[in-house]
Each structure stands twice: as structure tokens, then as C-alpha cells.
Coordinates of C-alpha atoms in Angstrom, one line a residue:
Chain A
M103 CA 16.9 -9.2 -20.3
A104 CA 19.6 -7.2 -21.0
E105 CA 22.2 -7.7 -18.3
R106 CA 25.1 -5.5 -16.8
G107 CA 28.4 -7.5 -17.8
A108 CA 31.8 -7.0 -16.9
G109 CA 32.1 -3.6 -17.9
D110 CA 29.8 -2.4 -16.1
R111 CA 32.5 -0.8 -13.8
G112 CA 33.9 0.7 -16.8
G113 CA 30.3 2.5 -17.6
F114 CA 30.2 4.0 -14.0
G115 CA 34.0 4.7 -14.2
R116 CA 33.4 7.1 -17.4
G117 CA 31.1 9.1 -15.7
F118 CA 33.3 9.1 -12.7
G119 CA 36.3 10.0 -14.6
R120 CA 34.7 12.8 -17.1
G121 CA 34.2 16.2 -16.0
R122 CA 32.9 17.2 -13.1
G123 CA 32.6 13.3 -12.2
D124 CA 35.9 12.8 -11.2
R125 CA 35.8 14.6 -8.5
G126 CA 33.9 11.7 -6.9
R127 CA 36.2 10.6 -4.3
G128 CA 37.1 13.9 -3.7
D129 CA 36.9 15.3 0.2
R130 CA 34.0 13.3 1.7
G131 CA 33.5 16.9 4.2
R132 CA 29.6 17.0 4.1
G133 CA 27.8 20.3 4.6
G134 CA 30.7 21.9 6.3
R135 CA 30.1 25.0 3.9
R136 CA 26.8 24.1 4.7
G137 CA 26.6 24.5 8.7
G138 CA 25.8 20.5 9.1
R139 CA 28.0 18.7 11.3
R140 CA 30.2 16.1 10.6
D141 CA 31.6 14.7 14.6
E142 CA 33.1 11.0 14.0
E143 CA 30.6 9.7 16.3
E144 CA 27.6 11.5 15.0
K145 CA 27.5 9.2 11.7
W146 CA 24.0 8.5 12.1
V147 CA 22.3 10.0 8.7
P148 CA 18.3 10.2 9.5
V149 CA 16.6 7.6 7.6
T150 CA 12.8 8.3 8.6
K151 CA 11.3 12.0 9.1
L152 CA 11.2 11.3 12.4
G153 CA 15.0 10.9 12.6
R154 CA 15.4 14.2 11.1
L155 CA 13.3 16.3 13.3
V156 CA 15.2 14.8 16.3
K157 CA 18.7 14.5 14.8
E158 CA 18.1 18.9 14.0
G159 CA 17.0 19.4 17.9
K160 CA 13.4 19.9 17.3
I161 CA 11.7 17.4 19.3
T162 CA 13.4 17.2 22.7
S163 CA 11.5 14.0 24.7
L164 CA 10.5 11.0 24.0
E165 CA 7.4 11.9 25.6
Q166 CA 6.2 14.2 22.4
I167 CA 6.3 11.1 20.4
Y168 CA 4.6 9.1 22.6
L169 CA 1.8 11.8 22.9
H170 CA 1.0 11.5 18.7
S171 CA 1.5 7.6 18.7
L172 CA 4.2 7.9 16.3
P173 CA 6.3 4.3 15.2
V174 CA 9.9 5.2 16.4
K175 CA 12.1 3.5 13.2
E176 CA 15.4 4.3 14.4
H177 CA 17.6 3.6 17.7
Q178 CA 18.9 5.9 17.3
I179 CA 16.0 8.4 18.1
V180 CA 15.9 6.3 21.9
D181 CA 19.9 7.6 22.1
T182 CA 19.7 10.5 21.2
L183 CA 16.1 11.4 22.9
L184 CA 17.1 9.3 26.4
G185 CA 20.9 9.4 26.0
G186 CA 22.9 8.2 28.9
R187 CA 20.3 7.5 31.0
L188 CA 19.5 4.2 29.7
K189 CA 20.8 0.9 30.9
D190 CA 20.9 -2.3 28.9
E191 CA 21.1 -5.6 30.0
V192 CA 21.1 -9.0 28.9
M193 CA 18.7 -11.3 30.7
K194 CA 19.1 -15.1 28.6
I195 CA 21.4 -16.2 26.4
M196 CA 19.9 -19.6 25.1
P197 CA 20.6 -21.6 21.7
V198 CA 17.9 -22.5 19.9
Q199 CA 18.4 -25.3 17.2
K200 CA 16.1 -26.3 13.9
Q201 CA 16.9 -30.1 12.4
T202 CA 18.3 -29.7 9.3
R203 CA 18.9 -32.7 6.9
A204 CA 22.6 -31.9 7.7
G205 CA 22.3 -32.3 11.3
Q206 CA 21.1 -29.7 13.3
R207 CA 22.0 -26.1 12.8
T208 CA 22.3 -23.9 16.3
R209 CA 21.6 -20.1 16.8
F210 CA 21.5 -18.0 19.5
K211 CA 18.5 -16.0 21.3
A212 CA 19.3 -13.4 23.1
F213 CA 17.2 -10.9 25.4
V214 CA 17.7 -8.0 26.4
V215 CA 16.1 -5.3 28.4
V216 CA 16.7 -1.5 28.3
G217 CA 15.5 1.0 30.5
D218 CA 16.3 4.1 32.6
S219 CA 14.5 3.6 35.8
D220 CA 12.4 6.2 35.6
G221 CA 9.1 5.5 33.6
H222 CA 10.7 4.3 30.3
V223 CA 11.8 0.2 29.3
G224 CA 11.8 -1.7 26.4
L225 CA 12.0 -5.0 26.2
G226 CA 14.6 -6.9 22.7
V227 CA 14.7 -10.5 22.0
K228 CA 16.7 -11.3 18.5
C229 CA 18.1 -14.6 17.5
A230 CA 21.6 -14.5 15.7
K231 CA 23.4 -16.9 14.6
E232 CA 26.7 -15.3 16.6
V233 CA 26.3 -14.4 20.8
A234 CA 28.0 -11.1 19.9
T235 CA 25.1 -10.4 16.7
A236 CA 22.3 -11.5 18.7
I237 CA 23.5 -9.2 21.9
R238 CA 24.1 -5.8 19.5
G239 CA 20.2 -6.6 17.7
A240 CA 18.5 -7.2 21.0
I241 CA 19.6 -4.1 22.4
I242 CA 18.6 -2.4 19.3
L243 CA 14.9 -4.0 18.9
A244 CA 14.7 -3.1 22.6
K245 CA 15.2 0.6 22.6
L246 CA 13.0 0.2 19.7
S247 CA 10.1 -0.6 21.8
V248 CA 10.8 1.2 24.9
V249 CA 7.8 2.3 25.9
P250 CA 6.5 4.8 28.5
V251 CA 5.5 3.3 32.4
R252 CA 3.0 4.8 34.3
R253 CA 3.3 5.0 38.3
G254 CA 1.0 6.0 40.3
F255 CA 0.2 5.4 44.5
W256 CA -0.9 3.1 46.6
G257 CA -3.2 5.5 49.0
N258 CA -1.9 8.8 50.1
K259 CA -0.6 10.4 47.1
I260 CA 2.8 11.9 49.0
G261 CA 6.0 11.8 47.2
K262 CA 7.1 10.3 44.3
P263 CA 4.7 7.7 42.7
H264 CA 6.6 4.5 43.4
T265 CA 3.7 1.7 42.4
V266 CA 1.7 0.6 39.1
P267 CA -1.4 3.0 39.5
C268 CA -4.0 0.4 39.5
K269 CA -4.3 -3.4 38.9
V270 CA -3.1 -4.6 35.7
T271 CA -2.9 -7.5 34.1
G272 CA -0.3 -9.1 30.6
K273 CA -0.5 -12.0 28.8
C274 CA 1.8 -13.7 26.7
G275 CA 1.4 -17.0 25.0
S276 CA -0.1 -19.1 28.1
V277 CA 1.6 -16.9 30.7
T278 CA -0.2 -13.8 32.4
V279 CA 1.0 -11.3 34.9
R280 CA -0.6 -9.4 37.4
L281 CA 0.4 -6.2 38.8
V282 CA -1.1 -4.7 42.2
P283 CA -0.1 -1.9 43.5
A284 CA 2.0 -1.9 46.8
P285 CA 2.5 0.5 49.6
R286 CA 6.0 2.1 50.3
G287 CA 8.7 -0.1 51.3
A288 CA 7.0 -3.1 50.1
G289 CA 9.7 -3.6 47.4
I290 CA 9.3 -5.7 43.8
V291 CA 7.4 -9.0 45.3
A292 CA 8.0 -10.7 41.9
A293 CA 10.2 -13.8 40.3
R294 CA 13.8 -12.9 39.4
V295 CA 13.5 -12.6 36.2
P296 CA 10.3 -10.1 35.8
K297 CA 11.7 -8.3 38.8
K298 CA 15.1 -7.2 36.6
V299 CA 12.4 -5.4 33.7
L300 CA 10.2 -3.7 36.9
Q301 CA 13.1 -2.4 38.1
F302 CA 13.9 -1.0 34.7
A303 CA 11.0 0.5 34.3
G304 CA 11.3 2.7 37.8
I305 CA 8.5 0.8 39.6
E306 CA 9.7 0.9 43.3
D307 CA 6.9 -1.7 45.1
V308 CA 4.6 -3.8 43.6
Y309 CA 2.8 -7.5 44.3
T310 CA 2.9 -9.8 41.0
S311 CA 0.6 -12.9 40.7
S312 CA 1.5 -15.1 38.0
R313 CA -0.1 -17.6 36.2
G314 CA 0.3 -20.5 33.2
S315 CA 3.4 -22.2 32.4
T316 CA 6.2 -19.5 34.1
K317 CA 8.5 -21.6 33.1
T318 CA 8.8 -20.4 30.1
L319 CA 10.2 -17.3 30.9
G320 CA 10.5 -15.9 27.4
N321 CA 6.7 -15.2 27.5
F322 CA 6.8 -14.5 31.2
V323 CA 9.1 -11.2 30.9
K324 CA 7.1 -10.7 27.7
A325 CA 3.9 -10.9 29.5
T326 CA 5.7 -8.3 32.1
F327 CA 6.4 -6.0 29.6
D328 CA 3.0 -6.0 28.0
C329 CA 1.4 -5.2 31.6
L330 CA 3.4 -2.4 31.5
M331 CA 2.8 -0.8 28.4
K332 CA -1.1 -1.1 29.3
T333 CA -0.7 1.3 32.5
Y334 CA -0.9 3.8 30.3
G335 CA -3.6 2.6 28.8
F336 CA -5.9 2.4 31.2
L337 CA -8.2 5.0 31.9
T338 CA -8.5 6.5 35.5
P339 CA -10.7 9.4 36.8
D340 CA -7.6 11.6 36.9
L341 CA -7.8 11.4 33.1
W342 CA -11.3 12.5 32.7
L343 CA -10.8 15.7 31.7
E344 CA -11.2 16.0 27.7
T345 CA -7.6 16.8 26.1
R346 CA -6.5 19.3 24.2
F347 CA -5.0 18.3 21.3
S348 CA -1.9 19.6 19.7
K349 CA -0.1 19.7 16.4
S350 CA 1.8 16.4 15.8
P351 CA 5.8 17.3 15.5
F352 CA 5.5 16.4 11.6
Q353 CA 2.6 19.2 11.0
E354 CA 4.1 21.9 13.3
Y355 CA 7.3 21.4 11.4
T356 CA 6.3 21.1 7.9
D357 CA 4.3 24.6 8.8
L358 CA 7.8 26.1 10.4
L359 CA 10.0 25.1 7.6
A360 CA 7.1 26.1 4.9
K361 CA 7.3 29.9 6.9
P362 CA 10.6 30.4 7.7
T363 CA 10.4 33.9 9.6
K364 CA 7.0 32.8 11.0
T365 CA 7.4 32.3 14.6
I366 CA 5.2 29.8 15.8
L367 CA 3.3 28.8 19.0
I368 CA 4.1 25.5 20.1
E369 CA 1.0 24.4 22.6
N370 CA 2.4 21.4 24.4
T371 CA -0.6 19.9 26.1
E372 CA 1.3 16.8 27.4
R373 CA 0.5 15.1 30.9
I374 CA 3.3 14.3 32.4
E375 CA 2.4 12.4 35.4
A376 CA 3.9 13.2 38.6
Chain B
M1 CA 21.4 -10.0 -12.4
G2 CA 23.7 -7.5 -11.7
E3 CA 25.8 -6.7 -8.9
V4 CA 24.8 -3.7 -7.0
H5 CA 26.5 0.0 -7.1
I6 CA 26.3 2.0 -4.3
G7 CA 25.6 5.4 -4.7
L8 CA 27.4 7.6 -1.5
P9 CA 28.4 11.5 -1.5
G10 CA 30.5 13.0 -3.1
P11 CA 31.9 16.5 -2.9
W12 CA 29.2 19.6 -3.1
A13 CA 28.9 21.4 -6.1
E14 CA 30.6 25.0 -5.9
N15 CA 28.1 26.9 -7.1
C16 CA 24.6 24.6 -7.4
R17 CA 24.0 25.6 -11.0
E18 CA 27.3 25.0 -12.2
K19 CA 27.1 22.3 -15.2
A20 CA 29.0 19.3 -15.6
D21 CA 28.3 16.8 -18.7
H22 CA 25.8 13.9 -19.3
Y23 CA 28.1 11.5 -17.5
T24 CA 28.0 12.6 -14.0
T25 CA 26.2 11.3 -11.9
K26 CA 24.8 14.1 -9.3
I27 CA 21.9 15.3 -7.1
G28 CA 20.7 18.9 -7.1
G29 CA 21.7 21.0 -9.5
L30 CA 21.0 21.6 -12.7
P31 CA 20.0 18.7 -15.3
D32 CA 23.1 18.3 -17.7
W33 CA 21.6 17.4 -21.3
P34 CA 23.4 16.3 -24.1
I35 CA 21.0 18.1 -26.7
P36 CA 20.0 21.4 -26.2
E37 CA 17.3 21.9 -23.5
P38 CA 14.3 23.6 -26.2
N39 CA 14.4 20.1 -27.7
I40 CA 12.8 18.7 -24.7
K41 CA 8.7 18.5 -24.8
R42 CA 7.9 21.8 -22.0
E43 CA 5.5 19.4 -20.3
L44 CA 8.1 16.9 -19.2
L45 CA 9.8 20.1 -17.5
Y46 CA 6.5 21.6 -15.7
C47 CA 5.2 19.3 -12.8
R48 CA 1.2 17.8 -13.6
V49 CA -0.6 18.7 -10.5
C50 CA 0.2 22.3 -9.9
D51 CA 2.1 23.4 -13.5
G52 CA 4.9 24.7 -11.4
R53 CA 8.6 24.0 -13.3
L54 CA 10.1 21.2 -11.8
C55 CA 13.6 20.9 -10.5
L56 CA 15.9 18.0 -10.7
V57 CA 16.5 15.4 -8.0
A58 CA 18.7 13.2 -9.5
Q59 CA 20.8 12.5 -12.5
V60 CA 22.2 9.4 -12.9
Y61 CA 25.1 8.2 -15.6
A62 CA 23.5 4.6 -16.8
P63 CA 24.6 2.8 -19.3
I64 CA 24.1 -0.7 -20.1
L65 CA 27.2 -2.9 -21.2
S66 CA 26.1 -6.4 -21.9
T67 CA 27.0 -8.8 -25.0
K68 CA 23.6 -8.6 -26.1
L69 CA 23.2 -4.6 -25.5
N70 CA 25.3 -1.7 -25.7
I71 CA 24.8 1.4 -25.0
E72 CA 26.6 3.6 -23.8
E73 CA 25.1 7.2 -24.2
R74 CA 22.0 6.7 -21.6
A75 CA 21.2 9.0 -18.7
I76 CA 18.2 9.1 -16.4
Y77 CA 17.4 12.2 -14.5
I78 CA 14.9 11.9 -12.0
F79 CA 12.4 15.6 -11.2
G80 CA 10.4 16.5 -8.5
C81 CA 8.1 19.6 -7.6
P82 CA 9.1 21.5 -5.0
N83 CA 6.0 22.7 -4.3
Q84 CA 4.9 21.8 -0.6
D85 CA 1.6 20.4 -1.4
C86 CA 3.2 18.2 -4.4
G87 CA 5.6 16.1 -2.8
K88 CA 2.9 13.7 -1.4
N89 CA 1.3 13.3 -4.7
P90 CA 3.0 11.1 -6.7
D91 CA 1.8 12.5 -10.2
S92 CA 4.4 15.6 -9.5
W93 CA 7.5 13.1 -10.0
R94 CA 9.0 12.1 -13.6
A95 CA 11.4 10.5 -14.9
I96 CA 13.1 10.8 -18.0
R97 CA 15.5 8.3 -19.8
L98 CA 17.1 9.8 -22.7
Q99 CA 19.5 7.3 -24.7
K100 CA 22.0 7.7 -28.0
G101 CA 20.8 4.7 -30.1
D102 CA 22.6 3.4 -33.0
Q103 CA 20.7 3.0 -36.0
D104 CA 20.7 7.0 -37.5
S105 CA 17.3 6.6 -39.1
E106 CA 16.7 9.6 -38.5
P107 CA 19.2 12.2 -39.6
N108 CA 18.1 14.9 -37.3
L109 CA 20.6 17.8 -39.0
A110 CA 18.7 20.4 -36.5
L111 CA 20.0 18.1 -33.5
S112 CA 23.5 17.6 -34.7
N113 CA 23.4 21.6 -35.4
T114 CA 22.8 22.3 -32.2
L115 CA 25.0 21.2 -29.8
P116 CA 25.6 23.3 -27.2
S117 CA 29.4 24.6 -27.6
E118 CA 30.1 24.0 -23.7
K119 CA 29.4 20.1 -24.5
E120 CA 32.7 19.1 -25.7
S121 CA 33.2 16.2 -24.7
F122 CA 30.1 14.8 -26.3
P123 CA 31.2 12.3 -28.4
M124 CA 28.0 11.6 -30.7
D125 CA 28.8 12.3 -34.7
G126 CA 26.6 14.5 -35.9
A127 CA 24.0 12.4 -37.4
S128 CA 23.1 10.7 -34.7
N129 CA 19.8 10.7 -32.6
W130 CA 19.6 11.4 -29.0
L131 CA 16.0 9.2 -27.9
K132 CA 14.6 10.8 -25.1
D133 CA 12.4 8.7 -23.3
T134 CA 10.1 9.5 -20.3
L135 CA 10.7 7.5 -17.5
L136 CA 7.7 6.0 -15.6
M137 CA 8.6 5.7 -12.0
N138 CA 6.9 3.2 -10.1
D139 CA 7.7 1.3 -7.2
S140 CA 8.7 -0.5 -8.9
G141 CA 8.6 1.9 -12.0
K142 CA 9.2 1.5 -15.3
L143 CA 11.7 3.4 -17.5
N144 CA 10.3 4.0 -20.4
D145 CA 10.8 5.6 -23.8
G146 CA 7.5 7.1 -24.5
S147 CA 5.2 8.4 -22.9
V148 CA 3.5 6.9 -20.2
G149 CA 5.4 6.6 -16.7
D150 CA 4.0 4.2 -13.7
K151 CA 5.3 6.7 -10.3
K152 CA 4.9 4.6 -7.3
L153 CA 6.1 6.5 -4.1
D154 CA 7.3 3.8 -1.5
D155 CA 6.4 6.9 1.0
L156 CA 6.2 5.8 4.1
A157 CA 5.8 9.2 6.1
R158 CA 2.8 10.4 3.9
A159 CA 0.8 10.2 7.0
F160 CA 2.2 13.5 8.2
S161 CA -1.0 15.1 9.5
E162 CA -2.6 12.4 10.9
A163 CA -1.1 11.6 13.8
S164 CA -0.9 7.4 13.2
A165 CA 1.1 5.6 11.8
L166 CA 3.3 6.1 9.1
S167 CA 1.8 3.9 5.8
S168 CA 3.1 3.3 3.1
C169 CA 1.4 4.9 0.2
S170 CA 1.7 3.5 -3.6
K171 CA -0.2 5.5 -6.3
K172 CA 0.6 5.0 -9.7
Q173 CA 1.6 7.8 -11.5
N174 CA 0.7 7.6 -15.0
R175 CA 2.4 10.4 -17.3
K176 CA 1.8 10.8 -21.0
K177 CA 4.8 12.3 -22.4
R178 CA 5.2 12.5 -26.5
N179 CA 8.7 12.0 -27.7
N180 CA 8.1 13.4 -30.8
S181 CA 8.3 16.8 -31.3
S182 CA 7.9 18.1 -35.2
T183 CA 7.5 21.7 -34.1
R184 CA 10.7 22.0 -32.7
A185 CA 12.1 25.1 -33.3
R186 CA 15.9 24.6 -33.3
V187 CA 17.9 27.8 -32.5
G188 CA 21.8 27.4 -31.8
R189 CA 21.4 28.9 -28.3
T190 CA 22.9 27.1 -25.2
T191 CA 20.8 25.5 -21.9
A192 CA 18.2 28.1 -21.1
E193 CA 19.8 29.8 -18.4
E194 CA 17.6 32.8 -18.4
T195 CA 14.6 32.0 -16.7
P196 CA 15.4 30.7 -12.8
V197 CA 14.7 27.3 -13.0
P198 CA 14.5 25.9 -9.2
V199 CA 17.0 24.3 -7.7
L200 CA 18.0 22.3 -5.5
P201 CA 21.6 22.0 -3.9
C202 CA 23.9 20.3 -5.7
F203 CA 26.3 17.2 -4.3
Y204 CA 28.1 15.0 -7.0
I205 CA 27.6 10.9 -6.3
Y206 CA 30.7 8.6 -6.3
F207 CA 29.6 4.5 -6.4
Q208 CA 31.2 1.5 -4.7
T209 CA 30.4 -1.9 -5.1
N210 CA 28.6 -3.5 -2.6
Q211 CA 30.5 -5.7 -0.5
A212 CA 30.3 -9.2 0.3
H213 CA 27.3 -9.9 2.8
G214 CA 29.2 -11.4 5.7
S215 CA 30.0 -7.6 6.5
I216 CA 27.0 -6.8 7.8
D217 CA 27.1 -8.6 10.8
A218 CA 30.1 -6.3 11.9
V219 CA 27.6 -3.5 10.9
S220 CA 25.8 -3.0 14.6
S221 CA 29.4 -3.1 16.0
F222 CA 29.7 0.6 14.6
Y223 CA 27.7 1.9 16.6
S224 CA 29.6 3.2 19.7
S225 CA 26.6 3.3 21.9
L226 CA 26.2 -0.9 21.4
T227 CA 29.9 -1.6 23.8
L228 CA 29.3 -4.3 25.7
K229 CA 31.7 -6.4 27.1
E230 CA 31.7 -9.8 25.3
D231 CA 32.1 -12.3 27.8
V232 CA 28.9 -10.6 31.0
Y233 CA 27.0 -13.1 30.4
P234 CA 23.8 -13.5 32.8
A235 CA 24.7 -15.9 36.0
T236 CA 24.0 -19.4 35.8
D237 CA 19.8 -19.9 36.9
T238 CA 20.9 -22.2 39.4
D239 CA 17.4 -22.7 40.6
E240 CA 15.6 -25.4 38.6
E241 CA 12.2 -23.7 38.1
E242 CA 14.3 -20.7 36.0
K243 CA 15.0 -23.1 33.0
W244 CA 14.1 -21.0 29.8
V245 CA 12.5 -23.8 27.9
G246 CA 10.1 -23.7 25.0
E247 CA 11.9 -21.1 22.9
T248 CA 12.1 -21.8 19.2
Y249 CA 14.0 -19.4 16.4
E250 CA 12.0 -15.5 17.0
Y251 CA 11.6 -13.2 13.7
D252 CA 13.0 -10.1 14.4
K253 CA 9.9 -7.1 15.6
A254 CA 9.7 -4.2 17.7
L255 CA 7.1 -2.3 18.5
G256 CA 6.9 0.7 15.2
A257 CA 8.8 -1.9 13.0
D258 CA 8.4 -4.8 11.1
T259 CA 10.6 -7.7 9.8
T260 CA 10.5 -5.9 6.5
Y261 CA 11.5 -2.5 7.6
L262 CA 14.2 -4.4 9.9
K263 CA 16.0 -6.0 6.9
F264 CA 15.9 -2.8 4.9
K265 CA 17.2 -0.7 8.1
K266 CA 20.1 -3.7 8.5
Q267 CA 20.8 -3.1 4.6
M268 CA 21.2 0.7 4.8
D269 CA 23.1 0.7 8.0
T270 CA 25.8 -1.4 5.6
Y271 CA 26.6 1.9 3.8
P272 CA 24.2 4.9 6.2
E273 CA 24.7 7.7 4.0
Q274 CA 24.4 5.6 1.1
C275 CA 22.3 7.9 -1.5
L276 CA 21.5 6.1 -4.5
R277 CA 21.5 1.6 -5.4
Y278 CA 22.4 0.4 -8.9
S279 CA 21.6 -2.9 -9.9
Y280 CA 19.8 -3.5 -13.2
G281 CA 17.9 -6.0 -13.3
G282 CA 18.4 -6.9 -9.6
I283 CA 16.0 -6.6 -6.5
P284 CA 14.8 -3.5 -5.0
L285 CA 15.5 -3.0 -1.2
L286 CA 11.5 -2.7 0.2
A287 CA 10.7 -0.9 3.4
T288 CA 7.3 -2.4 3.3
S289 CA 6.0 -5.9 2.7
N290 CA 2.9 -4.2 0.4
S291 CA 5.3 -3.1 -2.8
I292 CA 2.7 -3.2 -6.1
E293 CA 4.4 -5.2 -8.7
P294 CA 5.3 -3.3 -11.9
D295 CA 3.2 -3.0 -14.9
K296 CA 4.5 -3.5 -18.3
C297 CA 6.3 -0.8 -20.6
I298 CA 4.0 1.6 -21.7
H299 CA 4.8 2.0 -25.4
C300 CA 6.5 -2.0 -26.3
G301 CA 4.6 -4.0 -23.4
S302 CA 8.0 -5.6 -22.3
P303 CA 8.2 -6.5 -18.7
L304 CA 9.8 -3.7 -16.4
V305 CA 12.8 -4.3 -14.8
Y306 CA 14.2 -2.7 -11.8
E307 CA 17.1 -0.2 -12.6
L308 CA 17.7 1.9 -9.5
Q309 CA 15.9 3.3 -6.5
L310 CA 17.0 6.8 -4.3
F311 CA 17.2 7.1 -0.7
S312 CA 16.1 9.3 2.1
P313 CA 19.8 10.4 3.3
I314 CA 18.9 12.9 0.1
L315 CA 17.0 14.4 1.7
Y316 CA 18.6 14.8 4.8
F317 CA 21.8 16.7 2.8
L318 CA 19.5 18.3 0.7
Q319 CA 17.9 19.8 3.6
Q320 CA 21.2 20.6 6.0
A321 CA 22.8 22.3 3.1
A322 CA 18.7 24.4 2.0
N323 CA 19.9 28.4 2.6
A324 CA 17.8 31.0 1.4
S325 CA 19.6 31.5 -2.0
V326 CA 18.9 28.4 -2.8
A327 CA 15.7 28.3 -5.2
C328 CA 14.3 25.5 -3.6
S329 CA 14.1 22.8 -1.0
A330 CA 13.5 19.2 -0.3
D331 CA 11.4 19.5 2.7
G332 CA 7.9 18.9 1.1
W333 CA 8.9 15.8 0.3
S334 CA 9.5 12.2 2.7
W335 CA 9.4 9.6 1.0
I336 CA 11.7 6.7 2.7
T337 CA 12.8 4.9 -1.0
L338 CA 12.0 6.1 -5.3
I339 CA 12.1 3.0 -7.4
V340 CA 12.7 3.4 -10.9
Y341 CA 12.2 0.7 -13.5
T342 CA 12.5 0.6 -16.9
C343 CA 11.6 -1.2 -20.0
S344 CA 13.6 -4.2 -20.5
R345 CA 13.6 -4.1 -24.4
V346 CA 15.0 -0.1 -24.0
C347 CA 12.5 0.5 -26.2
T348 CA 12.9 3.4 -27.9
S349 CA 10.8 6.1 -30.3
Y350 CA 13.0 8.2 -32.4
L351 CA 12.3 12.3 -31.9
N352 CA 10.9 13.3 -35.3
S353 CA 12.0 16.5 -36.6

């Protein structure tokens, strides 16, 4: 198999230095003449199609992404759409060890929860050799896992929703967590660790009940997160109305780009819970 | 395995139809053939699905310089169909490899006479042959000299119209191309500029060698949104019940992304703008775990070796630059990466006059 020897740089250097190639290291002002922006902060070059749509501003809220169950593969998407409302907090950094022939290898595992206290929450877990790397990686993973949280009422439907809409239960490992609607003013009745996740989700009042080995707090917090993911998966009578399906953003904007002169009527049938 | 060269975007071309030489690596624009364009078989330049004219996506100068094999005049051209429907079909993609062989078994006078005058930097002697090979592009595509090429698109964003998760699609694309053309009319004219061919916005690529892997961890510090004070740790747990026990190493996982994709993204984040990754005989950077192994070379049967891959920032830059004056745009495409494999024996088949 032919391999590139030491002279391969010369090969590229030739293409680089000959003809039009020698302007390779010229100005990197990309798109300056074509209308693209190149601020120093906006160095995000989207890799996925969804990222490109978000960067252009064609998608304005996370709810459009959730409505069509599109996977979010770039954390900058969540950053752009939720912006400064998203807060993050490190719940725990713990060392995990692996036994090797040369002793023990210690890595750090970071648990980070992000949320805007208004219906969006994400949980990220990352192992890395250094603490700072683990924290940064966990923040990115948490942003990739942001989910919507449905809130409802305990009794009278007055004011804004403050509690979970129904009893939901989530499980991870041996830990099961059950969230029960609570009246206003009850507060979050939970252990310290899942209470943080529920605060970040924007739930104000809830009763919780847990079962299993809650000492494994990693599983405990993941069970709570799983529970919050299920709130929008629960069919309640007010969702009985048949859905009118709208076009996925990909399809909508593919048509838009194909015929730039035609105006597209965008039908928005997403139901945002009050 | 050689080192990895990262192709980063350089300056835009002033005019997307401007000419360079075949030593230039660029995205978009018109292909700079070292031989006159009529020499190239027509069916190579036309889409197999819709029979429309293909536009150049990338032109890479790819010499092989090693002790065993020394081919300096070698270039790879990657074509795609700008038609909206063809972009999703792997059959519409095409890669062509052109190289100059050392042995001149068939001196082709017609070729030598018709070197276009604009290519003065062309160092070939009069009696040298340019070997035209169609490349097969797979996810693990091989570049062959010769007719058949497999092309597989690692396209994670194919399911647009479905409201389901993106899935990677890999289809083999076989393309038959006959190198030998005995009926080629040799006319001493320049590369065909008369018929308007679709052309993408053009920019040049410059290469950097990949830095040591130790710096990958530092990349996440680029993100200004991840500022976190180093000494902010959660309060120590004084309660007995809050001992976090039983934790072991856990692989990265997010709701929409699996471990393979997260590793891919980590590599992409070292150079967020990277358009091209060249590593002859190296390992491709895959975005999904279900990739298809490359077949053997159609012509000589030798195994295919990974050569280069394109990334989706190309689509981003092309779409940013798209305007009405450009004949075609990259809007119909939505792949994450395009992997090109070439024949490990660098087999050739000569052009017969």
C-alpha cells in the first residue's frame, strides 16, 4: 500500500504555492462579500442541517424542534434558541476508579443540570481525566439533552401551571421516582438532589415518592429526569383533539429554498401549554 | 498510515468561473483539467439519475509521494448533481481521478498537441499520457482507474420529509465509466466555456497538519458559553444519605447523539471550519457506527484505501454564498461527510486514442 512519505508536505505545498493556490493563506474573511457574518463570538459552523436552519434564524423556538422530534446534535442550537435564560449547575463531581496493572486510574465524573426554570431541563453526565474537562463536557451533553417539561394544575385552573399535570413515574437502575401533583404553596417536597432538577425544570409544587437504592444518587437524578421527560408523553383528555400535522422544518425550508420567489404559508399548530 | 491534513477554507475566488491549475485544491468553481475537456467522456460529467450536468464540488490535488510509488501529477475531482431530487440519491455523485503515469506506453499525440495554452505551468512532456480514472466513491469509496465506482454517502440528514430521527444512509453507487475512448475528436480548443455549466461558489483550500491530540480537550474551552469558575464545586455533602456510591465510568450519551457521533463532533470541534480531511491510507472519521466496508477495486481487484473525506461545513459556506448569479446551489444536499476511497495499487488504464 502506498504510503505518504516525508515529502508529502511538499506535495501540498506545491499545490499551495503554484498558480492560484498560493493565496491559500490569504485573508480568512469568509463571506464578507457575500453577506455572511463572521463575528469573533459566532465561530459556530453548523454541521447538521438543523444547525444551519437555526443559525440562519429560520427556526425560532425549541418547540418547533420538539414538535417534529428532530434530534439535536449540536449544543449551539440550544444556546442560540434559549440564549441567556439557560442556567447550569454542577451537581457532583466524583472520582471513579479503574484498576489497571500499573495501579489505579482515576477519572472524574461530573453531573451537570441545565435549565431555564420555565419548562426546559437537561441533564449531562461526563467522565474525563480532568475535572474541568468533565464539567465542560457535561454541560455540552446536558444542553444536547434538553427536554420540555409539561406543567399543569392540581385543582382549579387559575393562573399559571405550577405542578406536574398528573402522577408520573420514572426509573433508572433500581431507583423509581414518582411525582404527584401538589397544591400551590406546597413547594417541592423532595430530597435535596432531585429538588434541584425540579427547580431547574420550573416546577413549583410537587410531592415525590422514591423507591429503590436512592443512595446511588446518579441513578436517583437520572430517574427524576426520566420522569420529567414523561410528562409530555402522557395522554390527558385535553390532548384528545386530533393533531393537524404541519410540515417539518426541513421540508418547509427545502421548498422555500427551491422556489425563492414564492411565499410559503407557515402553519403553526404547535400546542404550547399555558 | 500517514499524517492527517486538514483542509481549511481560504479566500473566495473573485469569480466563481475563474481558472486555476490542477495543482490547486478548491471547492466549487470549474474543474481545472490538465487535459482538454473534450478528452473526458461525456457520461462522466453528467448525472446518472437525471442526466443533467454535474457541477464540481471539490478538486483536490493529491500526489502520492512515497518510496515505492511516486505520482506527482494526480488530482481528484468530486462532482455532484445540483438537482434538488438527485442530491439524496447516491447515484448522482461522482469522483474522477486523473493522474499521469510514468511509463509512456501509448504516446498519444493528440493529447500532447492539445494542451491548452492557459496551462503553462503544466510540466508534462509531449509524449506523456494522462490517465483518467473514475473514482468510486463510497462511504468507503474507492477511487479506481476505470469504470466502476462505488459511492456511499454518509448522509445523516436524509429523512427530511419524515418527522423521524435522522438516519444514515449508505448506498453503493456503481458507475461504469469507460476510460478508453477511441473516437475522441482532438481539437485544439480551450476548455469548453461556451456552454454554461452549473457552477458552485468557489473558494480555495489551504492545508494544515493535524495537531497533537492532546489539544482536543482544550478545544472545549473555546466556547465562551461554557465559562465556569474553576473553583465552584457543589457543597460537600454532610448528610450520610447523600454519599454518591456505585458510580463507574460511563460513555458519553445524549438524547439525540450517540457515542460515535459525539467523538466525531469532538474531532470536528478541533477545527470547526474544516472542509476536507486528507490522509492517504488513514482511518476515516465516521459519524455513525453503521458504515459499510469498502469493496475491492473494480478494475484490478486490489483493496481500497481511504484517501480523503469532505465535511458539511462545505455546504454551510456554499449556502452562505449562494446568490442569484450562481447557476446552482448546494441547497439540495445535506450530508454530514463524504468519504472517498481509492485503489491501493493506483491502477490505471490508459486512454487510447
